Amino acid sequence: MLIAVILALAAGTYGFRVAGVLLRDRLDLPERSRHLLPVGAATLLAALAATAALTEAGGFAGCARPAGVLVGLLLAWRRAPFVLVVVAAAATTAVLRLLECPDSGIVRPRTTSAPHRRGGEGPVRGRSGQTLSPMFTRGAGARIRRNVIDRMIA
């Protein structure tokens, strides 16, 4: 299954590239559009980079990751060796997370609901009263997982 998906994506990518070469002379774009296409590609790439640098799981990623990205950008702009850029960015992020920079990392709620629980009894609660996700309420080792969570919260 995975091989079929990879082959389909490869064929689609190749098809788009061939279509661009074959249709280049047949498609007549206005001059303004020709100037805006490279700007649009750069804008999409910048938006993707900003999203990856600033967010995680639908929320703010904290101050550590953007600071690491900023250090990496600064070193890349100064034409530092690639290995140095990557190591410095990772080290900056790691040090800020180690120092518990405010809003560092993902803020996850301590409670989650389990609306799809069988029997319709509602969410399952741990000993300390927090709602447990289905991962902690069913299957082998559920009691052990609940005890670990209770110890972490207590």
PDB file of C-alpha atoms in Angstrom:
ATOM      1  CA  MET A   1       0.000   0.000   0.000  1.00  0.00           C
ATOM      2  CA  LEU A   2       2.755   2.449   0.945  1.00  0.00           C
ATOM      3  CA  ILE A   3       4.673   1.707  -2.260  1.00  0.00           C
ATOM      4  CA  ALA A   4       1.542   2.395  -4.326  1.00  0.00           C
ATOM      5  CA  VAL A   5       1.061   5.788  -2.631  1.00  0.00           C
ATOM      6  CA  ILE A   6       4.710   6.705  -3.183  1.00  0.00           C
ATOM      7  CA  LEU A   7       4.514   5.698  -6.846  1.00  0.00           C
ATOM      8  CA  ALA A   8       1.278   7.670  -7.332  1.00  0.00           C
ATOM      9  CA  LEU A   9       2.803  10.783  -5.784  1.00  0.00           C
ATOM     10  CA  ALA A  10       5.951  10.381  -7.887  1.00  0.00           C
ATOM     11  CA  ALA A  11       3.874  10.018 -11.061  1.00  0.00           C
ATOM     12  CA  GLY A  12       1.816  13.088 -10.161  1.00  0.00           C
ATOM     13  CA  THR A  13       4.926  15.153  -9.485  1.00  0.00           C
ATOM     14  CA  TYR A  14       6.489  14.035 -12.743  1.00  0.00           C
ATOM     15  CA  GLY A  15       3.239  14.792 -14.580  1.00  0.00           C
ATOM     16  CA  PHE A  16       3.113  18.343 -13.210  1.00  0.00           C
ATOM     17  CA  ARG A  17       6.713  18.939 -14.240  1.00  0.00           C
ATOM     18  CA  VAL A  18       6.190  17.578 -17.756  1.00  0.00           C
ATOM     19  CA  ALA A  19       2.978  19.584 -18.132  1.00  0.00           C
ATOM     20  CA  GLY A  20       4.858  22.760 -17.231  1.00  0.00           C
ATOM     21  CA  VAL A  21       7.471  22.128 -19.892  1.00  0.00           C
ATOM     22  CA  LEU A  22       4.953  21.109 -22.549  1.00  0.00           C
ATOM     23  CA  LEU A  23       2.479  23.920 -21.893  1.00  0.00           C
ATOM     24  CA  ARG A  24       4.980  26.737 -21.429  1.00  0.00           C
ATOM     25  CA  ASP A  25       4.651  28.020 -24.987  1.00  0.00           C
ATOM     26  CA  ARG A  26       0.912  27.363 -25.291  1.00  0.00           C
ATOM     27  CA  LEU A  27      -0.122  29.230 -22.169  1.00  0.00           C
ATOM     28  CA  ASP A  28       0.057  33.001 -22.413  1.00  0.00           C
ATOM     29  CA  LEU A  29       0.070  34.717 -19.012  1.00  0.00           C
ATOM     30  CA  PRO A  30      -0.226  38.461 -18.571  1.00  0.00           C
ATOM     31  CA  GLU A  31       3.006  40.247 -17.662  1.00  0.00           C
ATOM     32  CA  ARG A  32       1.787  41.045 -14.134  1.00  0.00           C
ATOM     33  CA  SER A  33       1.051  37.357 -13.462  1.00  0.00           C
ATOM     34  CA  ARG A  34       4.531  36.386 -14.642  1.00  0.00           C
ATOM     35  CA  HIS A  35       6.026  38.740 -12.067  1.00  0.00           C
ATOM     36  CA  LEU A  36       3.704  37.588  -9.262  1.00  0.00           C
ATOM     37  CA  LEU A  37       4.257  33.813  -9.630  1.00  0.00           C
ATOM     38  CA  PRO A  38       7.767  33.790  -8.074  1.00  0.00           C
ATOM     39  CA  VAL A  39       6.568  36.117  -5.302  1.00  0.00           C
ATOM     40  CA  GLY A  40       3.651  33.765  -4.601  1.00  0.00           C
ATOM     41  CA  ALA A  41       5.973  30.776  -4.330  1.00  0.00           C
ATOM     42  CA  ALA A  42       8.248  32.657  -1.898  1.00  0.00           C
ATOM     43  CA  THR A  43       5.218  33.756   0.136  1.00  0.00           C
ATOM     44  CA  LEU A  44       3.933  30.189   0.448  1.00  0.00           C
ATOM     45  CA  LEU A  45       7.374  28.949   1.508  1.00  0.00           C
ATOM     46  CA  ALA A  46       7.667  31.732   4.123  1.00  0.00           C
ATOM     47  CA  ALA A  47       4.178  30.923   5.469  1.00  0.00           C
ATOM     48  CA  LEU A  48       5.070  27.242   5.749  1.00  0.00           C
ATOM     49  CA  ALA A  49       8.312  28.054   7.567  1.00  0.00           C
ATOM     50  CA  ALA A  50       6.551  30.455   9.954  1.00  0.00           C
ATOM     51  CA  THR A  51       3.836  27.914  10.717  1.00  0.00           C
ATOM     52  CA  ALA A  52       6.398  25.202  11.428  1.00  0.00           C
ATOM     53  CA  ALA A  53       8.504  27.532  13.592  1.00  0.00           C
ATOM     54  CA  LEU A  54       5.745  29.104  15.669  1.00  0.00           C
ATOM     55  CA  THR A  55       3.012  26.507  16.109  1.00  0.00           C
ATOM     56  CA  GLU A  56       2.576  22.940  17.265  1.00  0.00           C
ATOM     57  CA  ALA A  57      -0.643  20.998  17.742  1.00  0.00           C
ATOM     58  CA  GLY A  58      -2.722  24.044  16.846  1.00  0.00           C
ATOM     59  CA  GLY A  59      -1.175  26.344  19.450  1.00  0.00           C
ATOM     60  CA  PHE A  60       1.880  28.459  20.113  1.00  0.00           C
ATOM     61  CA  ALA A  61       5.036  26.344  20.268  1.00  0.00           C
ATOM     62  CA  GLY A  62       6.605  28.438  23.019  1.00  0.00           C
ATOM     63  CA  CYS A  63       9.542  30.819  22.968  1.00  0.00           C
ATOM     64  CA  ALA A  64      12.298  28.184  22.691  1.00  0.00           C
ATOM     65  CA  ARG A  65      11.631  27.010  19.144  1.00  0.00           C
ATOM     66  CA  PRO A  66      11.239  30.467  17.553  1.00  0.00           C
ATOM     67  CA  ALA A  67      14.422  31.576  19.327  1.00  0.00           C
ATOM     68  CA  GLY A  68      16.274  28.581  17.883  1.00  0.00           C
ATOM     69  CA  VAL A  69      14.924  29.339  14.413  1.00  0.00           C
ATOM     70  CA  LEU A  70      15.987  32.967  14.801  1.00  0.00           C
ATOM     71  CA  VAL A  71      19.527  31.925  15.764  1.00  0.00           C
ATOM     72  CA  GLY A  72      19.615  29.584  12.772  1.00  0.00           C
ATOM     73  CA  LEU A  73      18.391  32.312  10.423  1.00  0.00           C
ATOM     74  CA  LEU A  74      20.925  34.789  11.747  1.00  0.00           C
ATOM     75  CA  LEU A  75      23.813  32.347  11.305  1.00  0.00           C
ATOM     76  CA  ALA A  76      22.612  31.331   7.829  1.00  0.00           C
ATOM     77  CA  TRP A  77      22.359  35.000   6.850  1.00  0.00           C
ATOM     78  CA  ARG A  78      25.942  35.495   8.063  1.00  0.00           C
ATOM     79  CA  ARG A  79      26.912  32.492   5.856  1.00  0.00           C
ATOM     80  CA  ALA A  80      28.035  30.225   8.670  1.00  0.00           C
ATOM     81  CA  PRO A  81      28.660  26.550   7.828  1.00  0.00           C
ATOM     82  CA  PHE A  82      25.462  24.512   7.664  1.00  0.00           C
ATOM     83  CA  VAL A  83      26.462  22.168  10.481  1.00  0.00           C
ATOM     84  CA  LEU A  84      27.107  25.153  12.757  1.00  0.00           C
ATOM     85  CA  VAL A  85      23.708  26.642  11.870  1.00  0.00           C
ATOM     86  CA  VAL A  86      21.879  23.421  12.738  1.00  0.00           C
ATOM     87  CA  VAL A  87      23.835  22.735  15.936  1.00  0.00           C
ATOM     88  CA  ALA A  88      23.505  26.333  17.192  1.00  0.00           C
ATOM     89  CA  ALA A  89      19.750  26.404  16.516  1.00  0.00           C
ATOM     90  CA  ALA A  90      19.217  23.058  18.235  1.00  0.00           C
ATOM     91  CA  ALA A  91      21.429  24.050  21.176  1.00  0.00           C
ATOM     92  CA  THR A  92      19.574  27.347  21.621  1.00  0.00           C
ATOM     93  CA  THR A  93      16.241  25.559  21.648  1.00  0.00           C
ATOM     94  CA  ALA A  94      17.487  22.883  24.047  1.00  0.00           C
ATOM     95  CA  VAL A  95      19.031  25.373  26.485  1.00  0.00           C
ATOM     96  CA  LEU A  96      15.882  27.510  26.562  1.00  0.00           C
ATOM     97  CA  ARG A  97      13.741  24.436  27.178  1.00  0.00           C
ATOM     98  CA  LEU A  98      16.132  23.298  29.892  1.00  0.00           C
ATOM     99  CA  LEU A  99      15.883  26.720  31.549  1.00  0.00           C
ATOM    100  CA  GLU A 100      12.084  26.433  31.252  1.00  0.00           C
ATOM    101  CA  CYS A 101      11.584  29.463  29.066  1.00  0.00           C
ATOM    102  CA  PRO A 102       8.050  30.855  29.558  1.00  0.00           C
ATOM    103  CA  ASP A 103       5.528  29.110  27.320  1.00  0.00           C
ATOM    104  CA  SER A 104       8.206  26.660  26.265  1.00  0.00           C
ATOM    105  CA  GLY A 105       6.797  23.585  24.580  1.00  0.00           C
ATOM    106  CA  ILE A 106       3.218  22.569  23.985  1.00  0.00           C
ATOM    107  CA  VAL A 107       0.622  23.461  26.553  1.00  0.00           C
ATOM    108  CA  ARG A 108      -1.545  20.390  26.852  1.00  0.00           C
ATOM    109  CA  PRO A 109      -4.659  20.342  28.982  1.00  0.00           C
ATOM    110  CA  ARG A 110      -4.570  17.928  31.898  1.00  0.00           C
ATOM    111  CA  THR A 111      -8.061  16.698  31.216  1.00  0.00           C
ATOM    112  CA  THR A 112      -9.504  15.140  28.087  1.00  0.00           C
ATOM    113  CA  SER A 113     -12.953  13.814  27.516  1.00  0.00           C
ATOM    114  CA  ALA A 114     -13.777  10.338  26.328  1.00  0.00           C
ATOM    115  CA  PRO A 115     -17.082  10.811  24.481  1.00  0.00           C
ATOM    116  CA  HIS A 116     -16.753   7.578  22.495  1.00  0.00           C
ATOM    117  CA  ARG A 117     -16.507   5.389  25.558  1.00  0.00           C
ATOM    118  CA  ARG A 118     -18.628   2.246  25.394  1.00  0.00           C
ATOM    119  CA  GLY A 119     -21.744   2.101  27.476  1.00  0.00           C
ATOM    120  CA  GLY A 120     -22.383   5.856  27.531  1.00  0.00           C
ATOM    121  CA  GLU A 121     -21.282   6.278  31.149  1.00  0.00           C
ATOM    122  CA  GLY A 122     -19.414   9.454  30.321  1.00  0.00           C
ATOM    123  CA  PRO A 123     -15.742  10.179  30.868  1.00  0.00           C
ATOM    124  CA  VAL A 124     -13.580   8.062  33.141  1.00  0.00           C
ATOM    125  CA  ARG A 125     -11.933   9.934  36.000  1.00  0.00           C
ATOM    126  CA  GLY A 126      -8.696   9.144  37.801  1.00  0.00           C
ATOM    127  CA  ARG A 127      -8.254   9.182  41.570  1.00  0.00           C
ATOM    128  CA  SER A 128      -7.391  12.878  41.561  1.00  0.00           C
ATOM    129  CA  GLY A 129     -10.577  13.711  39.624  1.00  0.00           C
ATOM    130  CA  GLN A 130      -9.093  14.490  36.196  1.00  0.00           C
ATOM    131  CA  THR A 131     -10.706  13.051  33.081  1.00  0.00           C
ATOM    132  CA  LEU A 132      -8.666  10.294  31.426  1.00  0.00           C
ATOM    133  CA  SER A 133      -8.391   9.711  27.698  1.00  0.00           C
ATOM    134  CA  PRO A 134      -9.485   6.349  26.240  1.00  0.00           C
ATOM    135  CA  MET A 135      -5.830   5.321  25.922  1.00  0.00           C
ATOM    136  CA  PHE A 136      -5.648   5.148  29.713  1.00  0.00           C
ATOM    137  CA  THR A 137      -8.997   3.457  30.310  1.00  0.00           C
ATOM    138  CA  ARG A 138      -8.982   0.382  28.060  1.00  0.00           C
ATOM    139  CA  GLY A 139      -6.730  -2.491  27.166  1.00  0.00           C
ATOM    140  CA  ALA A 140      -3.871  -4.251  28.861  1.00  0.00           C
ATOM    141  CA  GLY A 141      -2.023  -2.139  31.365  1.00  0.00           C
ATOM    142  CA  ALA A 142      -4.762   0.474  31.782  1.00  0.00           C
ATOM    143  CA  ARG A 143      -4.535   0.295  35.581  1.00  0.00           C
ATOM    144  CA  ILE A 144      -0.755   0.776  35.452  1.00  0.00           C
ATOM    145  CA  ARG A 145      -1.097   3.767  33.109  1.00  0.00           C
ATOM    146  CA  ARG A 146      -3.743   5.323  35.379  1.00  0.00           C
ATOM    147  CA  ASN A 147      -1.464   4.885  38.408  1.00  0.00           C
ATOM    148  CA  VAL A 148       1.451   6.504  36.573  1.00  0.00           C
ATOM    149  CA  ILE A 149      -0.707   9.481  35.604  1.00  0.00           C
ATOM    150  CA  ASP A 150      -2.030   9.805  39.144  1.00  0.00           C
ATOM    151  CA  ARG A 151       1.529   9.849  40.514  1.00  0.00           C
ATOM    152  CA  MET A 152       2.606  12.479  37.976  1.00  0.00           C
ATOM    153  CA  ILE A 153      -0.284  14.772  38.888  1.00  0.00           C
ATOM    154  CA  ALA A 154      -0.062  14.253  42.657  1.00  0.00           C
TER     155      ALA A 154
END
